[in-house]
PDB file of C-alpha atoms in Angstrom:
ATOM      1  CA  UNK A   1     149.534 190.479-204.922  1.00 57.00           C
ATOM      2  CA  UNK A   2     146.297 192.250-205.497  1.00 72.00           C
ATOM      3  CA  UNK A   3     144.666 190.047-203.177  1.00 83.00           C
ATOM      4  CA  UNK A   4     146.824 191.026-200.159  1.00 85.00           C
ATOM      5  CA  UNK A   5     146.283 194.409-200.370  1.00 88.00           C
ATOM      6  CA  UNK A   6     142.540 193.776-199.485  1.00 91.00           C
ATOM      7  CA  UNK A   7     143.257 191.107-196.851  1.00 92.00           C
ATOM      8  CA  UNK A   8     143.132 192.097-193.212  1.00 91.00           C
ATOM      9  CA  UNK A   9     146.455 192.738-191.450  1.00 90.00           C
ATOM     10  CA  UNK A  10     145.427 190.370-188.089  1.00 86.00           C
ATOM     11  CA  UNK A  11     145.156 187.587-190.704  1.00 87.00           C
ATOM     12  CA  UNK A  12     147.780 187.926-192.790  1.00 87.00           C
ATOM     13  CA  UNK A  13     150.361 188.006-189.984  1.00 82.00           C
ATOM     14  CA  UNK A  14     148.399 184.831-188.570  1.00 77.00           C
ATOM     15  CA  UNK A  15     149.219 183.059-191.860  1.00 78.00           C
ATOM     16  CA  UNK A  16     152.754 183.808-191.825  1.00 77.00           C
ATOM     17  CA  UNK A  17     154.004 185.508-188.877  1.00 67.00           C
ATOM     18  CA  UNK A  18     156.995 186.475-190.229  1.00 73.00           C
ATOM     19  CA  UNK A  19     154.724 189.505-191.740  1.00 82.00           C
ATOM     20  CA  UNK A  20     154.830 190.861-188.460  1.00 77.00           C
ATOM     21  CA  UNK A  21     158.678 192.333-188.658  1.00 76.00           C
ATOM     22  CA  UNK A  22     157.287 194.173-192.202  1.00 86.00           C
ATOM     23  CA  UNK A  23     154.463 195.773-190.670  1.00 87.00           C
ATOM     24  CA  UNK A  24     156.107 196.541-187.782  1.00 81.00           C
ATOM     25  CA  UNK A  25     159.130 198.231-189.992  1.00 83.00           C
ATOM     26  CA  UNK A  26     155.931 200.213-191.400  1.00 88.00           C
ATOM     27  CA  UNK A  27     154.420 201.043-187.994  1.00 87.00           C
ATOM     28  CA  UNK A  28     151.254 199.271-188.678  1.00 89.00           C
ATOM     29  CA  UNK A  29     149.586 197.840-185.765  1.00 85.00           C
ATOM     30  CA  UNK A  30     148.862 194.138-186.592  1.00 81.00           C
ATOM     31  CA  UNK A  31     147.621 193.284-183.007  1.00 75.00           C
ATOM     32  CA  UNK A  32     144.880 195.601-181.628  1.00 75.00           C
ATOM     33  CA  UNK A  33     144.952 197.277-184.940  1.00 78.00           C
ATOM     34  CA  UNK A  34     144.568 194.162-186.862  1.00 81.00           C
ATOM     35  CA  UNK A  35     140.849 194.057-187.961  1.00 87.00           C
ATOM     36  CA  UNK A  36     141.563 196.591-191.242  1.00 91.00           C
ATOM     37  CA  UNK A  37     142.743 195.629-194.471  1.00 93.00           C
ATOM     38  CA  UNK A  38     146.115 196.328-196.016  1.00 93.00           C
ATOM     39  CA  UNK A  39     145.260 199.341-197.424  1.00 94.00           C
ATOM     40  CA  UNK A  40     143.039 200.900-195.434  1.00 94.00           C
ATOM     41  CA  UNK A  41     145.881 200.575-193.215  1.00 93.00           C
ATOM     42  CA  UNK A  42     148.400 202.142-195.322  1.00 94.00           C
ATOM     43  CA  UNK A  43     146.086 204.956-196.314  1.00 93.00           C
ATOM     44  CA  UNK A  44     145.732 205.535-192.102  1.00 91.00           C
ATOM     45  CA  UNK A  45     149.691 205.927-192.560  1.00 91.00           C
ATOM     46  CA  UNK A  46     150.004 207.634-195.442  1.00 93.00           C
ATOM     47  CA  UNK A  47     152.305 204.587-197.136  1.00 91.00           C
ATOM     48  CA  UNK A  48     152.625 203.630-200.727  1.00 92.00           C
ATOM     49  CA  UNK A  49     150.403 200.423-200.645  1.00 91.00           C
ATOM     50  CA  UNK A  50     151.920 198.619-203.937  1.00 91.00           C
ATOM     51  CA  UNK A  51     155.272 199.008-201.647  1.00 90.00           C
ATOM     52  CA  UNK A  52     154.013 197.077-198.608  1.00 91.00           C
ATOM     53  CA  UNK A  53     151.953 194.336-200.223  1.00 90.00           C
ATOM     54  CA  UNK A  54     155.579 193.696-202.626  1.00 88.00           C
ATOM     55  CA  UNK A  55     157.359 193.502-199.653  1.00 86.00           C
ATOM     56  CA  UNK A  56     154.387 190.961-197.907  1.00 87.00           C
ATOM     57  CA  UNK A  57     154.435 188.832-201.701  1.00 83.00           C
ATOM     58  CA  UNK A  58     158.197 188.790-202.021  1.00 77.00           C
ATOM     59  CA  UNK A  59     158.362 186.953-198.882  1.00 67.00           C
ATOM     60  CA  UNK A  60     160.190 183.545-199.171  1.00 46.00           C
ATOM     61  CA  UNK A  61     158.938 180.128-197.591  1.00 43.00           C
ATOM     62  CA  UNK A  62     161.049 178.713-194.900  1.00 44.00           C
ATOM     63  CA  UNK A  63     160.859 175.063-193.114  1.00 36.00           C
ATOM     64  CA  UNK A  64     162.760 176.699-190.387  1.00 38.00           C
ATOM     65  CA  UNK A  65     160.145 179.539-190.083  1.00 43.00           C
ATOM     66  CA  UNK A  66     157.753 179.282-186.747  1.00 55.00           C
ATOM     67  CA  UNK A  67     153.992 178.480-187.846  1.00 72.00           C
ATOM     68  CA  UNK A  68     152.327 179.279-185.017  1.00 80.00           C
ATOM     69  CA  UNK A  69     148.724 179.116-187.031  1.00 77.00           C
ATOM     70  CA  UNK A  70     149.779 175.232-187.065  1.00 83.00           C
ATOM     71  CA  UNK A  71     150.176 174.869-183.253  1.00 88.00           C
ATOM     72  CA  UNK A  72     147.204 173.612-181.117  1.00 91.00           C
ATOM     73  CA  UNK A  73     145.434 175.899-178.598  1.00 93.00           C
ATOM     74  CA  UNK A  74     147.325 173.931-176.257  1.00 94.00           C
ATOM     75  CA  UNK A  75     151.097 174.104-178.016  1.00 94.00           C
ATOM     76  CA  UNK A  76     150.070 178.043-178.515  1.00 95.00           C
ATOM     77  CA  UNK A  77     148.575 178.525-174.436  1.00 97.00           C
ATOM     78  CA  UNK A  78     152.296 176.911-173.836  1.00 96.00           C
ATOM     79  CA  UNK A  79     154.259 179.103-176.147  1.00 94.00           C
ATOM     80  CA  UNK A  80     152.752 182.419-174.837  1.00 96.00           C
ATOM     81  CA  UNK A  81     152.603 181.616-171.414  1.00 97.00           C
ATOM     82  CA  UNK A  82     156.323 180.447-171.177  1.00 95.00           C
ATOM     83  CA  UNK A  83     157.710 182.833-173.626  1.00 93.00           C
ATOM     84  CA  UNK A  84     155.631 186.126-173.711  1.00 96.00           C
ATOM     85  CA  UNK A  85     154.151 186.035-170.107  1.00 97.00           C
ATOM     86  CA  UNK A  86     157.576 184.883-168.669  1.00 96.00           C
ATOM     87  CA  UNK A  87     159.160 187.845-170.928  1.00 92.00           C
ATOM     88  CA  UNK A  88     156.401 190.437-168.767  1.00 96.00           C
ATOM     89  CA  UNK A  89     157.300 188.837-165.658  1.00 96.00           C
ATOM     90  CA  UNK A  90     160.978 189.198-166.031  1.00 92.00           C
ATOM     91  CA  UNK A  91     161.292 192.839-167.546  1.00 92.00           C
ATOM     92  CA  UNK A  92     158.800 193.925-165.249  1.00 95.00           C
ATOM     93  CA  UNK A  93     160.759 194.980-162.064  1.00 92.00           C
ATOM     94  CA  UNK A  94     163.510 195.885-163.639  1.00 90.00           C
ATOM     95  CA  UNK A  95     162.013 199.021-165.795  1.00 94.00           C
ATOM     96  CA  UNK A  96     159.815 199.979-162.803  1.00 95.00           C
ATOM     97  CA  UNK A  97     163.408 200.461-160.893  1.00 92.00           C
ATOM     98  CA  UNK A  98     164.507 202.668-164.045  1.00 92.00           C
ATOM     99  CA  UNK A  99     161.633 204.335-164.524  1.00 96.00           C
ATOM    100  CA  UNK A 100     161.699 205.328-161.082  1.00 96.00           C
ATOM    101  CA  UNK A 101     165.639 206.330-161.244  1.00 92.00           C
ATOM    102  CA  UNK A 102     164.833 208.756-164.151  1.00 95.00           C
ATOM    103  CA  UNK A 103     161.888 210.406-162.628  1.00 96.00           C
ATOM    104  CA  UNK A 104     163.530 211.229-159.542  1.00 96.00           C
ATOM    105  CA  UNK A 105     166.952 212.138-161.658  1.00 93.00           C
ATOM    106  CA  UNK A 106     165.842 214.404-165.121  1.00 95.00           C
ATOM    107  CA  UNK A 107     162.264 214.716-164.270  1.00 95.00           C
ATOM    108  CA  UNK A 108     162.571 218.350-163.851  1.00 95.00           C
ATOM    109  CA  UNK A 109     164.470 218.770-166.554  1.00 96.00           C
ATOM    110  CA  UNK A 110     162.151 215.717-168.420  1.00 97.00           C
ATOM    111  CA  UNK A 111     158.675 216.143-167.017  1.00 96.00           C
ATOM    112  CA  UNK A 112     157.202 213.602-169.583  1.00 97.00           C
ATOM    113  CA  UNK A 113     159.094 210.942-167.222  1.00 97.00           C
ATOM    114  CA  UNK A 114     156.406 211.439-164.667  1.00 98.00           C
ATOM    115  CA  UNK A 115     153.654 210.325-167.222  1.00 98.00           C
ATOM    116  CA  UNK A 116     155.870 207.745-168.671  1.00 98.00           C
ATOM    117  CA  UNK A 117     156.223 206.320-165.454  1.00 98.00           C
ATOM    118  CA  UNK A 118     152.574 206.221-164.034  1.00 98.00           C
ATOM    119  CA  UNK A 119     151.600 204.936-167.216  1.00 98.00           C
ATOM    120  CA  UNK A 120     154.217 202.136-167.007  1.00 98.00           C
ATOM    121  CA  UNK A 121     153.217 201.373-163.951  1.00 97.00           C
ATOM    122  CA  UNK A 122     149.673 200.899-164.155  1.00 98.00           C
ATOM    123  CA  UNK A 123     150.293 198.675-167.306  1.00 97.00           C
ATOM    124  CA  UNK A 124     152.711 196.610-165.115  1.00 97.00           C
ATOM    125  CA  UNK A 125     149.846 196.185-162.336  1.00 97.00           C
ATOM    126  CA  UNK A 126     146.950 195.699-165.321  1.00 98.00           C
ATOM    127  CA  UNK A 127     149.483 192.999-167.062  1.00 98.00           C
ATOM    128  CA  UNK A 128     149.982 190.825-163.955  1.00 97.00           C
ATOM    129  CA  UNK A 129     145.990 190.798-163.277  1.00 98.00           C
ATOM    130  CA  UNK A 130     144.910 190.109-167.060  1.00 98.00           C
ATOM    131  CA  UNK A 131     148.143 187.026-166.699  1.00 98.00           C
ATOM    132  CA  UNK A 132     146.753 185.951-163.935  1.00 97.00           C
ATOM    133  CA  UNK A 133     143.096 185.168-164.873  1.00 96.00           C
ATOM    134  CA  UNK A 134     144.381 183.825-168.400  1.00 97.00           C
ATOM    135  CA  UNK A 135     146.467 181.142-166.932  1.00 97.00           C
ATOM    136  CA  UNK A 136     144.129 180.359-163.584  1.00 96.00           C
ATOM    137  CA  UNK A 137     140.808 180.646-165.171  1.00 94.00           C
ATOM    138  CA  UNK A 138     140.471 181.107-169.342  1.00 96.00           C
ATOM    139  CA  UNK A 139     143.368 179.033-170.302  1.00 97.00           C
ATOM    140  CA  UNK A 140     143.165 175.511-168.488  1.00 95.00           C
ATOM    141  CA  UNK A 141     139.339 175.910-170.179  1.00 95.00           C
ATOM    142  CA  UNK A 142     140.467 176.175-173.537  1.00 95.00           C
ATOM    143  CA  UNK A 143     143.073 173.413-172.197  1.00 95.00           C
ATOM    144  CA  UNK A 144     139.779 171.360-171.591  1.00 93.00           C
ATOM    145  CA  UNK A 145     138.179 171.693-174.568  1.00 92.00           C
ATOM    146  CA  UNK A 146     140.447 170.686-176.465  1.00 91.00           C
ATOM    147  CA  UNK A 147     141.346 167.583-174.046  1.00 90.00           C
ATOM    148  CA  UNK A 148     137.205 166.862-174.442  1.00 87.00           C
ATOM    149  CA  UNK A 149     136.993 167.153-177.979  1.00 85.00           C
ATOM    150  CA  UNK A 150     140.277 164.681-179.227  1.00 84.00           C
ATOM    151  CA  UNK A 151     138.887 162.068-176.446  1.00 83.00           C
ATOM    152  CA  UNK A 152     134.858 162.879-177.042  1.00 79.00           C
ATOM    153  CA  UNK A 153     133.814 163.191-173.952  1.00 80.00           C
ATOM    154  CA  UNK A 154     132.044 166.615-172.294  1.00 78.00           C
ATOM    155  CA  UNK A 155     134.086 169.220-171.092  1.00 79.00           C
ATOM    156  CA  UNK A 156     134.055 170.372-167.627  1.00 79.00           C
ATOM    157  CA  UNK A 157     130.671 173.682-166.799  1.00 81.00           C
ATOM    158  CA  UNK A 158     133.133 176.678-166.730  1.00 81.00           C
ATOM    159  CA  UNK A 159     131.868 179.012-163.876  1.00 82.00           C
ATOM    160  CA  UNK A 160     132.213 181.894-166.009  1.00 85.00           C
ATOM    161  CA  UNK A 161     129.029 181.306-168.604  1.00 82.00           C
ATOM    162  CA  UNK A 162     129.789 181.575-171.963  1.00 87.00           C
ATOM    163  CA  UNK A 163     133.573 181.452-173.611  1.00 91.00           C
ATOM    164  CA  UNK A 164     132.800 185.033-174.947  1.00 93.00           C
ATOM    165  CA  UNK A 165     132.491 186.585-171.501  1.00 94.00           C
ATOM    166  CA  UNK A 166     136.672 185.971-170.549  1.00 95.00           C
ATOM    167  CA  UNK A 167     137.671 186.554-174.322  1.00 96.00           C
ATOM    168  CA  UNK A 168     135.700 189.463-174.196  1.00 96.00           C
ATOM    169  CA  UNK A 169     137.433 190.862-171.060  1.00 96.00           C
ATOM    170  CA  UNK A 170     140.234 190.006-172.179  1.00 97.00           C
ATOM    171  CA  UNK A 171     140.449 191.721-175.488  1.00 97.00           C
ATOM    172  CA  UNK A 172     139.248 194.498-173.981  1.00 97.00           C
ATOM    173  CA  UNK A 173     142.436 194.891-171.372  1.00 97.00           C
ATOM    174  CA  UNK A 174     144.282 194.475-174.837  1.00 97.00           C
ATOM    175  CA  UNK A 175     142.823 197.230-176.673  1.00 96.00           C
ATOM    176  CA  UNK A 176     143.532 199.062-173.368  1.00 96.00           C
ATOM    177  CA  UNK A 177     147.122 198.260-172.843  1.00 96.00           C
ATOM    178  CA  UNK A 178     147.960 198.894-176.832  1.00 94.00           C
ATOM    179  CA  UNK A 179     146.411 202.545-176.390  1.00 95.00           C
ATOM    180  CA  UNK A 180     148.476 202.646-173.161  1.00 97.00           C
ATOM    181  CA  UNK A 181     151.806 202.137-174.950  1.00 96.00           C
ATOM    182  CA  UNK A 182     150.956 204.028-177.765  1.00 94.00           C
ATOM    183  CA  UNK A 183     150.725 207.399-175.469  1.00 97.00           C
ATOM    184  CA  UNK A 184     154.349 205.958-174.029  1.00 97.00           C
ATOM    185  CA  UNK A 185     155.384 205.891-177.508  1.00 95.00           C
ATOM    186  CA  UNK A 186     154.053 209.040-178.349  1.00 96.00           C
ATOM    187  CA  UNK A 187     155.580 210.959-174.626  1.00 97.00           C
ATOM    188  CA  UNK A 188     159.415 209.085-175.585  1.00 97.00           C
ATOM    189  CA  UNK A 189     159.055 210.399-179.235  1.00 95.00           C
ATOM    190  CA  UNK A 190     159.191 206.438-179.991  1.00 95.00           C
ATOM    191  CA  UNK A 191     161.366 205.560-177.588  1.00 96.00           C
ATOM    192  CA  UNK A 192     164.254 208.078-178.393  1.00 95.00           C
ATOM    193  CA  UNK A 193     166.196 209.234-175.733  1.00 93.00           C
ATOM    194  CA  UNK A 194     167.220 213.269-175.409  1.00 94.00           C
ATOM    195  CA  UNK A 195     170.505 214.263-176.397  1.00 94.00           C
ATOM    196  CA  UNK A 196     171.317 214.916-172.493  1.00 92.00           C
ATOM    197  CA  UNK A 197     170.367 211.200-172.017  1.00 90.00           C
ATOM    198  CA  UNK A 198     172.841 209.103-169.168  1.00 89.00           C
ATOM    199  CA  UNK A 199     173.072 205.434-170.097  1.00 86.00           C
ATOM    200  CA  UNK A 200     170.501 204.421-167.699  1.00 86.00           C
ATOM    201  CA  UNK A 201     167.910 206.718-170.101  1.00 91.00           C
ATOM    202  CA  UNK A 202     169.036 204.444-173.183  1.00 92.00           C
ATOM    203  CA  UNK A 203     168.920 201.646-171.405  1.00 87.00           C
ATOM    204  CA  UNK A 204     165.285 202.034-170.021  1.00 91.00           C
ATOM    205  CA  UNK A 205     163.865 203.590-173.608  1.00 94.00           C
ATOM    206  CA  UNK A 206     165.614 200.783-175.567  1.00 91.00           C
ATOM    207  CA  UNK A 207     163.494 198.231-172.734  1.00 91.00           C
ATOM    208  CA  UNK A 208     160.356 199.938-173.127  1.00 95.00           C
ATOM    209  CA  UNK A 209     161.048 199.714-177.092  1.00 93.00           C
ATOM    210  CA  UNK A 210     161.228 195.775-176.578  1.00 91.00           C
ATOM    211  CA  UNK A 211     158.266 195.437-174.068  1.00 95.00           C
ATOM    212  CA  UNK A 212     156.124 196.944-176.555  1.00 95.00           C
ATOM    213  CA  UNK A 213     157.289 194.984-179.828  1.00 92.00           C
ATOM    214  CA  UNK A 214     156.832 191.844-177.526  1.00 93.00           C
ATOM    215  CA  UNK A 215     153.636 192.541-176.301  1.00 95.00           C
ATOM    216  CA  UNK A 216     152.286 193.401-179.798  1.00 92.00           C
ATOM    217  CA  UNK A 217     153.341 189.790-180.638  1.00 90.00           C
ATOM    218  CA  UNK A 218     151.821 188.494-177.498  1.00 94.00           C
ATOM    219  CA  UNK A 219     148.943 190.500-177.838  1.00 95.00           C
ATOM    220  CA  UNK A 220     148.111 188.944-181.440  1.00 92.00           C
ATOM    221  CA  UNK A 221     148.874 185.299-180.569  1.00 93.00           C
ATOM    222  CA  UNK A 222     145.587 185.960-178.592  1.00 96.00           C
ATOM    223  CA  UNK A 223     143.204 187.927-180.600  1.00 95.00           C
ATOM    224  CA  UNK A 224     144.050 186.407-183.986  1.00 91.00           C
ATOM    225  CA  UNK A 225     144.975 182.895-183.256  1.00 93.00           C
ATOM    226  CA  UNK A 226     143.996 181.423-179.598  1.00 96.00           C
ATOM    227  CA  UNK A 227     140.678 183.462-179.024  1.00 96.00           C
ATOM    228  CA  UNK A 228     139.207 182.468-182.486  1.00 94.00           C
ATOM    229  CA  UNK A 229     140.162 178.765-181.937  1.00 93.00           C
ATOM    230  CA  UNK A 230     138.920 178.605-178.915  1.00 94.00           C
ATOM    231  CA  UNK A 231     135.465 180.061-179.946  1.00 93.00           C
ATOM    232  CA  UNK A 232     135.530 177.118-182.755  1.00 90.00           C
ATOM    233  CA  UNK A 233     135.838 174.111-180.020  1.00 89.00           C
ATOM    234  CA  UNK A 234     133.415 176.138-177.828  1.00 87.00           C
ATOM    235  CA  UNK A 235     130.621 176.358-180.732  1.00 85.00           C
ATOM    236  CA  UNK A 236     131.192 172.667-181.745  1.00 79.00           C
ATOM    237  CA  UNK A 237     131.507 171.518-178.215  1.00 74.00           C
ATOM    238  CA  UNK A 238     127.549 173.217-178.267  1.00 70.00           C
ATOM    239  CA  UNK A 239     126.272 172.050-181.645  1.00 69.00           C
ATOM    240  CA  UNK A 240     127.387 168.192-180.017  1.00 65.00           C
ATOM    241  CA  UNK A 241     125.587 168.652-176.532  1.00 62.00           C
ATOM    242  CA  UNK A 242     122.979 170.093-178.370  1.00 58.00           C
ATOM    243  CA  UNK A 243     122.330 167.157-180.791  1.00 57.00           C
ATOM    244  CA  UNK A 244     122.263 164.319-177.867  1.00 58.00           C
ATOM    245  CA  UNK A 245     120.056 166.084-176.266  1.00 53.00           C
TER     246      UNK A 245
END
């Protein structure tokens, strides 16, 4: 027990992702925010500690539970792309059509909607880019190292340099896009209607609600599980070109 309490949030969630839901219940970021320890984290939200690390122990094991720290980069690229980029895609046009709606409708009477909706909007645009080059360009790379190191042969010259230089931009649109939906959090009063809210309203705040909690999830798949594996295969895909030279 004692132990988890000094552990870093980002790596106990990629132990056992099931942590996730507890931290989330405690509104502890474990994506962007995922770099602190347990209680440093708790003492940033003012939470009992010894509460949240008996919550993380008592924690049962379960064959049916998803282990995504036992996937391979190339089971995990799979997994976010069809489930967490497809879940983007999908709820995209959808909330830009309600967001729209409620601007026009209560924005006088609601003139956070105007904010809530440019700031929507740019993540929508920012999220199809930072897709984009993941699946085109940083993805099928990691695809290839792995490919290159289970058959031992070289992997394909990326274009891009260094593995660090797409990681890097890539965590960066992260940290972006998680202080981007913490200000829509923050403008909704966490995603809480008004009292004078029509059902479209709910409807919309309860979608932005879920966008966020997914893209938390999709957000750490990266940071904590892909990006470090794939800057494993990159440095031992080095250390072997460098000792047949």
């Amino acid at each position: 027990m004692e132990q988890l309490a000094v552990e870093k949030v980002g790596d106990i969630v990629a132990r056992d992702f099931r942590t996730a839901k507890i931290f989330t219940e405690y509104g502890i970021d474990f994506c962007c925010g995922g770099g602190i320890s347990v209680t440093e984290a708790c003492r940033k939200k003012g939470i009992n500690a010894a509460d949240l690390v008996m919550k993380l122990g008592g924690l049962e094991n379960s064959s049916k539970d998803l282990r995504y720290a036992q996937m391979s980069s190339v089971e995990l690229i799979a997994h976010i792309v069809n489930t967490h980029h497809r879940q983007v895609e999908e709820s995209l046009p959808s909330l830009k059509c309600y967001l729209d709606k409620l601007e026009k409708v209560h924005g006088e009477r609601h003139p956070e909607l105007a904010e809530i909706n440019r700031l929507f909007s740019g993540a929508a645009d920012a999220l199809t880019v930072h897709m984009k080059k993941e699946e085109l360009i940083l993805f099928p790379y990691i695809e290839a190292m792995e490919k290159a190191r289970s058959e031992g042969i070289a992997p394909p010259d990326p274009h891009f340099g260094h593995i660090e230089n797409p990681i890097g931009m890539m965590e960066d649109d992260h940290a972006a896009e998680g202080a981007r939906f913490s200000r829509l959090s923050e403008l909704s009063q966490g995603y809480n209607p008004p009292a004078d809210a029509c059902q479209t309203y709910k409807v919309a705040f309860a979608m932005l609600e879920e966008f966020e909690k997914d893209l938390h999830v999709h957000i750490h798949l990266e940071n904590n599980l892909l990006f470090p594996a794939a800057r494993v295969l990159h440095e031992g895909i080095q250390k072997t070109e460098a000792g047949s030279r």
